[in-house]
Every structure is written in structure tokens, then in C-alpha cells.
């Protein structure tokens, strides 16, 4: 069975700093997708970035980028030039053949002014 | 393009009661997944519906049931409510493609259920 682990329950950085959130996963599948979702206090789960496992190039979306290490089963999220609006819960999720998403426990990110 | 909507926003029930939560999928999507998110935790997969059929189920008892309608909207029904059913219930829609691993899901705002 697949598992997703986020080892940082909470992180706090100053505005404009760079922060990296960690995620590790376990699977025996070779073809899968990994996601980072953001859940602000409004509760709406918003997709931040997506990585296809068969792509070696790390995905980037503006200030958000990932470090995908397939052999190590690691998928970290880097947020550059952090903004107050980045304050939220961040969830790492695994999507494989079974179609359901397997989620980590989340990391609470606080951006301080 | 209309996003995923859910109703109601909040709901308060007592133990033993039954509840129905509703979800309208995003335009063009034919798959709906339901998740339970307890306070301070990540979402847990309940089940998924694809073209009106259940297409996978998580570790939830049979008192959690669902439906998908021809317009791809969906309902989640929970019978004999227990205190531990108190949670945020998230609905997500997606479009099944040929790649079985593709599963980008778009979420609604959730329904907060409180069981007293």
C-alpha cells in the first residue's frame, strides 16, 4: 500500500524568505503522479504543483518548485520569495493506478510579516 | 467554467441521524471522489464514482454510501451518524483519461459536519 509522510507539522518563516517543505512516499508502482495542495483557512483545497513520475525534470510554477528524487522517493516543495498569502496547510499527495489520492498529514506554514 | 460546488456549507446532526451531502462536479468532468478530513489531518479517501458506478472505496463502513447522477453530480450519504463522523467532507472532480495514473482533482469548498 502507498503511504505519504510529511515530517514537519509546522514551519514559520519571514516574508520574502525561501522555505522548503518535505515529503516522502512509498510505492511499488512505476507510473504515478505527485501533488502539492494548499489549504488556506477558507478550506478550499488548491493545487499548487504536479509532478509526473516518468519526468526527470522538476516541475516549477512561478515561485513554487519541487525537488523530485524518484529513487529516494522524496518530493519536496520549495517556495521562493514567500508571501503572506502563502500562509496555509500544505499537503503532499500521491496519485497512482487506483485513482484515489493518498495524502500526507500536512505541514502548517506560517509566513510572518 | 464552473468549479466544484458543495452543499450545505455547514451541518449539525445528532448521533444516529442520517445525512446527505451534495456535490456538483466541474464542467467536463465525469469522475467524483469523496474525502473525509478530520481536524488537523490529511483527507482520507471514502470512494470514487465514475459514470454513475462506484470505482473504488477506501476503508469506510457500508453506512457511508454514494450516488452519481447522469449529469455527474454526486451525493454522499451517511447513516447512523457517530461522533467520529464529525469532519470536513471534501468532494473532488476529475476527468478520467487513458493514463490510469492521471488523477489531478479539483476540490470543492467542503461541508463541515458536526455530530453531537
CSV table of C-alpha atoms in Angstrom, one decimal:
chain,number,residue,atom,x,y,z
A,1,UNK,CA,0.0,0.0,0.0
A,2,UNK,CA,1.1,3.5,-0.7
A,3,UNK,CA,2.0,5.9,2.1
A,4,UNK,CA,2.9,9.6,2.2
A,5,UNK,CA,4.8,11.1,5.1
A,6,UNK,CA,5.2,14.8,5.9
A,7,UNK,CA,7.6,15.1,8.8
A,8,UNK,CA,7.2,18.8,9.5
A,9,UNK,CA,4.0,19.5,11.3
A,10,UNK,CA,4.6,23.3,11.3
A,11,UNK,CA,7.1,25.8,9.8
A,12,UNK,CA,7.4,29.5,10.1
A,13,UNK,CA,9.5,31.9,8.0
A,14,UNK,CA,9.7,35.6,7.4
A,15,UNK,CA,8.1,37.2,4.4
A,16,UNK,CA,10.3,37.1,1.3
A,17,UNK,CA,12.4,34.2,2.6
A,18,UNK,CA,12.6,30.8,0.9
A,19,UNK,CA,11.1,27.7,2.6
A,20,UNK,CA,11.2,24.0,1.7
A,21,UNK,CA,8.6,21.5,2.8
A,22,UNK,CA,9.5,17.8,2.9
A,23,UNK,CA,7.5,14.8,1.7
A,24,UNK,CA,8.5,11.2,1.3
A,25,UNK,CA,6.3,8.4,-0.1
A,26,UNK,CA,6.4,4.7,-0.5
A,27,UNK,CA,5.0,2.8,-3.5
A,28,UNK,CA,5.8,-0.2,-5.7
A,29,UNK,CA,4.2,1.5,-8.8
A,30,UNK,CA,6.4,2.8,-11.5
A,31,UNK,CA,3.9,5.2,-13.1
A,32,UNK,CA,2.3,7.8,-10.8
A,33,UNK,CA,1.8,11.4,-10.1
A,34,UNK,CA,2.7,13.5,-7.0
A,35,UNK,CA,0.9,16.7,-6.0
A,36,UNK,CA,1.3,19.6,-3.6
A,37,UNK,CA,-2.0,21.1,-2.5
A,38,UNK,CA,-2.6,24.2,-0.4
A,39,UNK,CA,-5.5,24.5,2.0
A,40,UNK,CA,-5.9,28.1,3.4
A,41,UNK,CA,-8.3,28.8,6.3
A,42,UNK,CA,-11.1,29.1,3.7
A,43,UNK,CA,-10.8,25.3,3.5
A,44,UNK,CA,-10.6,25.2,-0.3
A,45,UNK,CA,-8.0,22.7,-1.4
A,46,UNK,CA,-6.0,24.3,-4.2
A,47,UNK,CA,-3.5,22.5,-6.4
A,48,UNK,CA,0.0,24.1,-6.2
A,49,UNK,CA,2.1,21.9,-8.4
A,50,UNK,CA,2.1,18.5,-10.0
A,51,UNK,CA,4.9,16.1,-10.9
A,52,UNK,CA,4.7,13.1,-13.3
A,53,UNK,CA,7.0,10.3,-12.0
A,54,UNK,CA,8.3,9.5,-15.5
A,55,UNK,CA,9.6,13.0,-16.0
A,56,UNK,CA,13.1,13.6,-14.7
A,57,UNK,CA,12.7,17.4,-14.9
A,58,UNK,CA,11.5,19.0,-11.7
A,59,UNK,CA,8.2,20.9,-12.1
A,60,UNK,CA,8.0,24.6,-11.5
A,61,UNK,CA,5.1,27.0,-11.2
A,62,UNK,CA,6.2,30.6,-10.7
A,63,UNK,CA,7.6,30.8,-7.1
A,64,UNK,CA,6.9,27.2,-6.5
A,65,UNK,CA,9.2,24.4,-7.5
A,66,UNK,CA,9.8,20.8,-6.5
A,67,UNK,CA,12.8,18.6,-5.9
A,68,UNK,CA,11.7,15.2,-7.1
A,69,UNK,CA,14.1,12.3,-6.2
A,70,UNK,CA,12.4,9.2,-7.5
A,71,UNK,CA,15.0,6.7,-6.2
A,72,UNK,CA,14.8,8.2,-2.8
A,73,UNK,CA,11.0,8.6,-3.0
A,74,UNK,CA,11.3,12.2,-2.0
A,75,UNK,CA,9.2,15.1,-3.2
A,76,UNK,CA,9.9,18.4,-1.5
A,77,UNK,CA,8.3,21.8,-2.3
A,78,UNK,CA,10.3,25.0,-2.4
A,79,UNK,CA,8.5,28.3,-2.1
A,80,UNK,CA,10.7,31.3,-3.1
A,81,UNK,CA,10.1,34.9,-2.1
A,82,UNK,CA,7.4,33.8,0.3
A,83,UNK,CA,4.3,36.0,0.7
A,84,UNK,CA,1.7,36.5,3.5
A,85,UNK,CA,-0.9,34.8,1.2
A,86,UNK,CA,1.2,31.6,1.3
A,87,UNK,CA,0.1,31.0,4.9
A,88,UNK,CA,-1.8,27.7,4.8
A,89,UNK,CA,-1.8,24.0,5.3
A,90,UNK,CA,0.3,22.2,2.6
A,91,UNK,CA,-0.5,18.6,1.7
A,92,UNK,CA,1.6,16.3,-0.3
A,93,UNK,CA,-0.5,13.7,-2.2
A,94,UNK,CA,0.2,10.6,-4.3
A,95,UNK,CA,-1.9,9.6,-7.2
A,96,UNK,CA,-1.4,6.1,-8.7
A,97,UNK,CA,-3.2,3.4,-10.6
A,98,UNK,CA,-6.1,3.1,-8.1
A,99,UNK,CA,-7.1,6.7,-8.9
A,100,UNK,CA,-7.6,7.7,-5.3
A,101,UNK,CA,-5.2,10.3,-3.8
A,102,UNK,CA,-3.2,9.2,-0.8
A,103,UNK,CA,-2.4,12.2,1.5
A,104,UNK,CA,0.2,13.2,4.0
A,105,UNK,CA,-0.8,14.7,7.4
A,106,UNK,CA,0.1,18.2,6.2
A,107,UNK,CA,2.5,21.0,7.1
A,108,UNK,CA,1.2,24.2,8.6
A,109,UNK,CA,3.2,27.0,7.0
A,110,UNK,CA,3.1,30.5,8.6
A,111,UNK,CA,4.6,33.5,6.8
A,112,UNK,CA,5.4,36.3,9.2
A,113,UNK,CA,5.4,39.9,8.2
B,1,UNK,CA,-16.2,27.3,-16.5
B,2,UNK,CA,-18.0,26.5,-13.2
B,3,UNK,CA,-15.9,25.0,-10.4
B,4,UNK,CA,-16.8,22.3,-8.0
B,5,UNK,CA,-19.6,23.2,-5.6
B,6,UNK,CA,-20.8,21.6,-2.4
B,7,UNK,CA,-23.9,22.0,-0.2
B,8,UNK,CA,-24.5,22.6,2.5
B,9,UNK,CA,-21.6,24.6,3.9
B,10,UNK,CA,-22.2,23.6,7.5
B,11,UNK,CA,-24.4,20.9,9.1
B,12,UNK,CA,-25.1,19.9,12.6
B,13,UNK,CA,-26.6,16.5,13.3
B,14,UNK,CA,-27.1,14.2,16.4
B,15,UNK,CA,-25.9,10.7,16.8
B,16,UNK,CA,-27.9,8.1,15.0
B,17,UNK,CA,-29.3,10.5,12.4
B,18,UNK,CA,-28.7,10.3,8.7
B,19,UNK,CA,-27.2,13.0,6.4
B,20,UNK,CA,-26.9,13.7,2.7
B,21,UNK,CA,-24.1,15.9,1.3
B,22,UNK,CA,-24.2,17.1,-2.3
B,23,UNK,CA,-21.6,17.9,-4.9
B,24,UNK,CA,-21.7,19.3,-8.4
B,25,UNK,CA,-18.7,18.5,-10.5
B,26,UNK,CA,-16.7,20.8,-12.6
B,27,UNK,CA,-17.9,21.2,-16.2
B,28,UNK,CA,-16.4,18.5,-18.4
B,29,UNK,CA,-15.5,16.1,-15.5
B,30,UNK,CA,-17.1,12.7,-15.2
B,31,UNK,CA,-15.5,11.4,-12.0
B,32,UNK,CA,-16.2,12.4,-8.4
B,33,UNK,CA,-14.2,11.4,-5.4
B,34,UNK,CA,-15.2,12.0,-1.7
B,35,UNK,CA,-12.8,12.5,1.1
B,36,UNK,CA,-13.2,12.9,4.9
B,37,UNK,CA,-10.8,15.3,6.6
B,38,UNK,CA,-10.8,15.2,10.4
B,39,UNK,CA,-9.5,18.2,12.2
B,40,UNK,CA,-5.7,18.6,11.8
B,41,UNK,CA,-5.3,15.6,9.5
B,42,UNK,CA,-5.0,15.0,5.8
B,43,UNK,CA,-8.0,13.8,3.8
B,44,UNK,CA,-9.0,10.2,3.8
B,45,UNK,CA,-10.4,8.6,0.6
B,46,UNK,CA,-14.0,7.4,1.0
B,47,UNK,CA,-15.0,6.4,-2.5
B,48,UNK,CA,-15.0,7.5,-6.1
B,49,UNK,CA,-17.7,7.4,-8.8
B,50,UNK,CA,-17.1,7.2,-12.5
B,51,UNK,CA,-20.0,7.3,-14.9
B,52,UNK,CA,-22.5,6.6,-12.1
B,53,UNK,CA,-20.7,3.5,-10.8
B,54,UNK,CA,-18.6,3.2,-7.7
B,55,UNK,CA,-15.0,2.9,-8.9
B,56,UNK,CA,-13.1,2.3,-5.7
B,57,UNK,CA,-13.6,2.6,-2.0
B,58,UNK,CA,-11.5,3.4,1.0
B,59,UNK,CA,-11.6,1.9,4.5
B,60,UNK,CA,-15.1,3.2,5.4
B,61,UNK,CA,-18.0,1.1,6.6
B,62,UNK,CA,-21.1,0.5,4.5
B,63,UNK,CA,-23.1,3.1,6.3
B,64,UNK,CA,-21.2,5.5,4.0
B,65,UNK,CA,-22.8,5.3,0.6
B,66,UNK,CA,-23.0,7.4,-2.5
B,67,UNK,CA,-24.6,8.1,-5.8
B,68,UNK,CA,-23.6,9.7,-9.0
B,69,UNK,CA,-26.2,11.1,-11.4
B,70,UNK,CA,-26.3,11.4,-15.2
B,71,UNK,CA,-25.1,15.0,-15.0
B,72,UNK,CA,-22.1,13.7,-12.9
B,73,UNK,CA,-23.2,15.4,-9.7
B,74,UNK,CA,-22.9,13.3,-6.6
B,75,UNK,CA,-24.3,12.6,-3.2
B,76,UNK,CA,-22.6,11.2,-0.1
B,77,UNK,CA,-25.0,9.6,2.4
B,78,UNK,CA,-24.0,8.7,5.9
B,79,UNK,CA,-26.4,6.6,8.1
B,80,UNK,CA,-26.4,6.1,11.8
B,81,UNK,CA,-24.1,9.0,12.5
B,82,UNK,CA,-21.4,8.6,15.1
B,83,UNK,CA,-19.4,11.3,16.9
B,84,UNK,CA,-16.3,10.4,15.0
B,85,UNK,CA,-18.0,11.3,11.7
B,86,UNK,CA,-17.5,14.9,12.6
B,87,UNK,CA,-15.2,16.2,9.9
B,88,UNK,CA,-14.8,18.3,6.8
B,89,UNK,CA,-16.2,16.3,3.8
B,90,UNK,CA,-14.5,17.2,0.5
B,91,UNK,CA,-15.7,16.5,-2.9
B,92,UNK,CA,-13.3,16.5,-5.9
B,93,UNK,CA,-14.0,16.1,-9.6
B,94,UNK,CA,-11.6,14.9,-12.3
B,95,UNK,CA,-11.7,13.8,-15.9
B,96,UNK,CA,-10.6,10.2,-16.4
B,97,UNK,CA,-8.1,10.0,-19.2
B,98,UNK,CA,-6.5,6.9,-20.8
B,99,UNK,CA,-3.4,7.2,-18.5
B,100,UNK,CA,-4.6,5.3,-15.4
B,101,UNK,CA,-2.2,7.2,-13.1
B,102,UNK,CA,-3.6,10.6,-14.1
B,103,UNK,CA,-5.6,11.9,-11.2
B,104,UNK,CA,-5.5,15.7,-10.9
B,105,UNK,CA,-8.5,16.5,-8.9
B,106,UNK,CA,-10.3,19.8,-8.4
B,107,UNK,CA,-11.9,20.3,-5.0
B,108,UNK,CA,-15.0,22.0,-3.7
B,109,UNK,CA,-15.0,24.1,-0.6
B,110,UNK,CA,-16.2,21.2,1.6
B,111,UNK,CA,-19.1,20.6,4.0
B,112,UNK,CA,-18.3,20.9,7.7
B,113,UNK,CA,-20.4,18.2,9.5
B,114,UNK,CA,-20.7,18.3,13.3
B,115,UNK,CA,-22.2,15.3,15.1
B,116,UNK,CA,-23.4,16.0,18.6
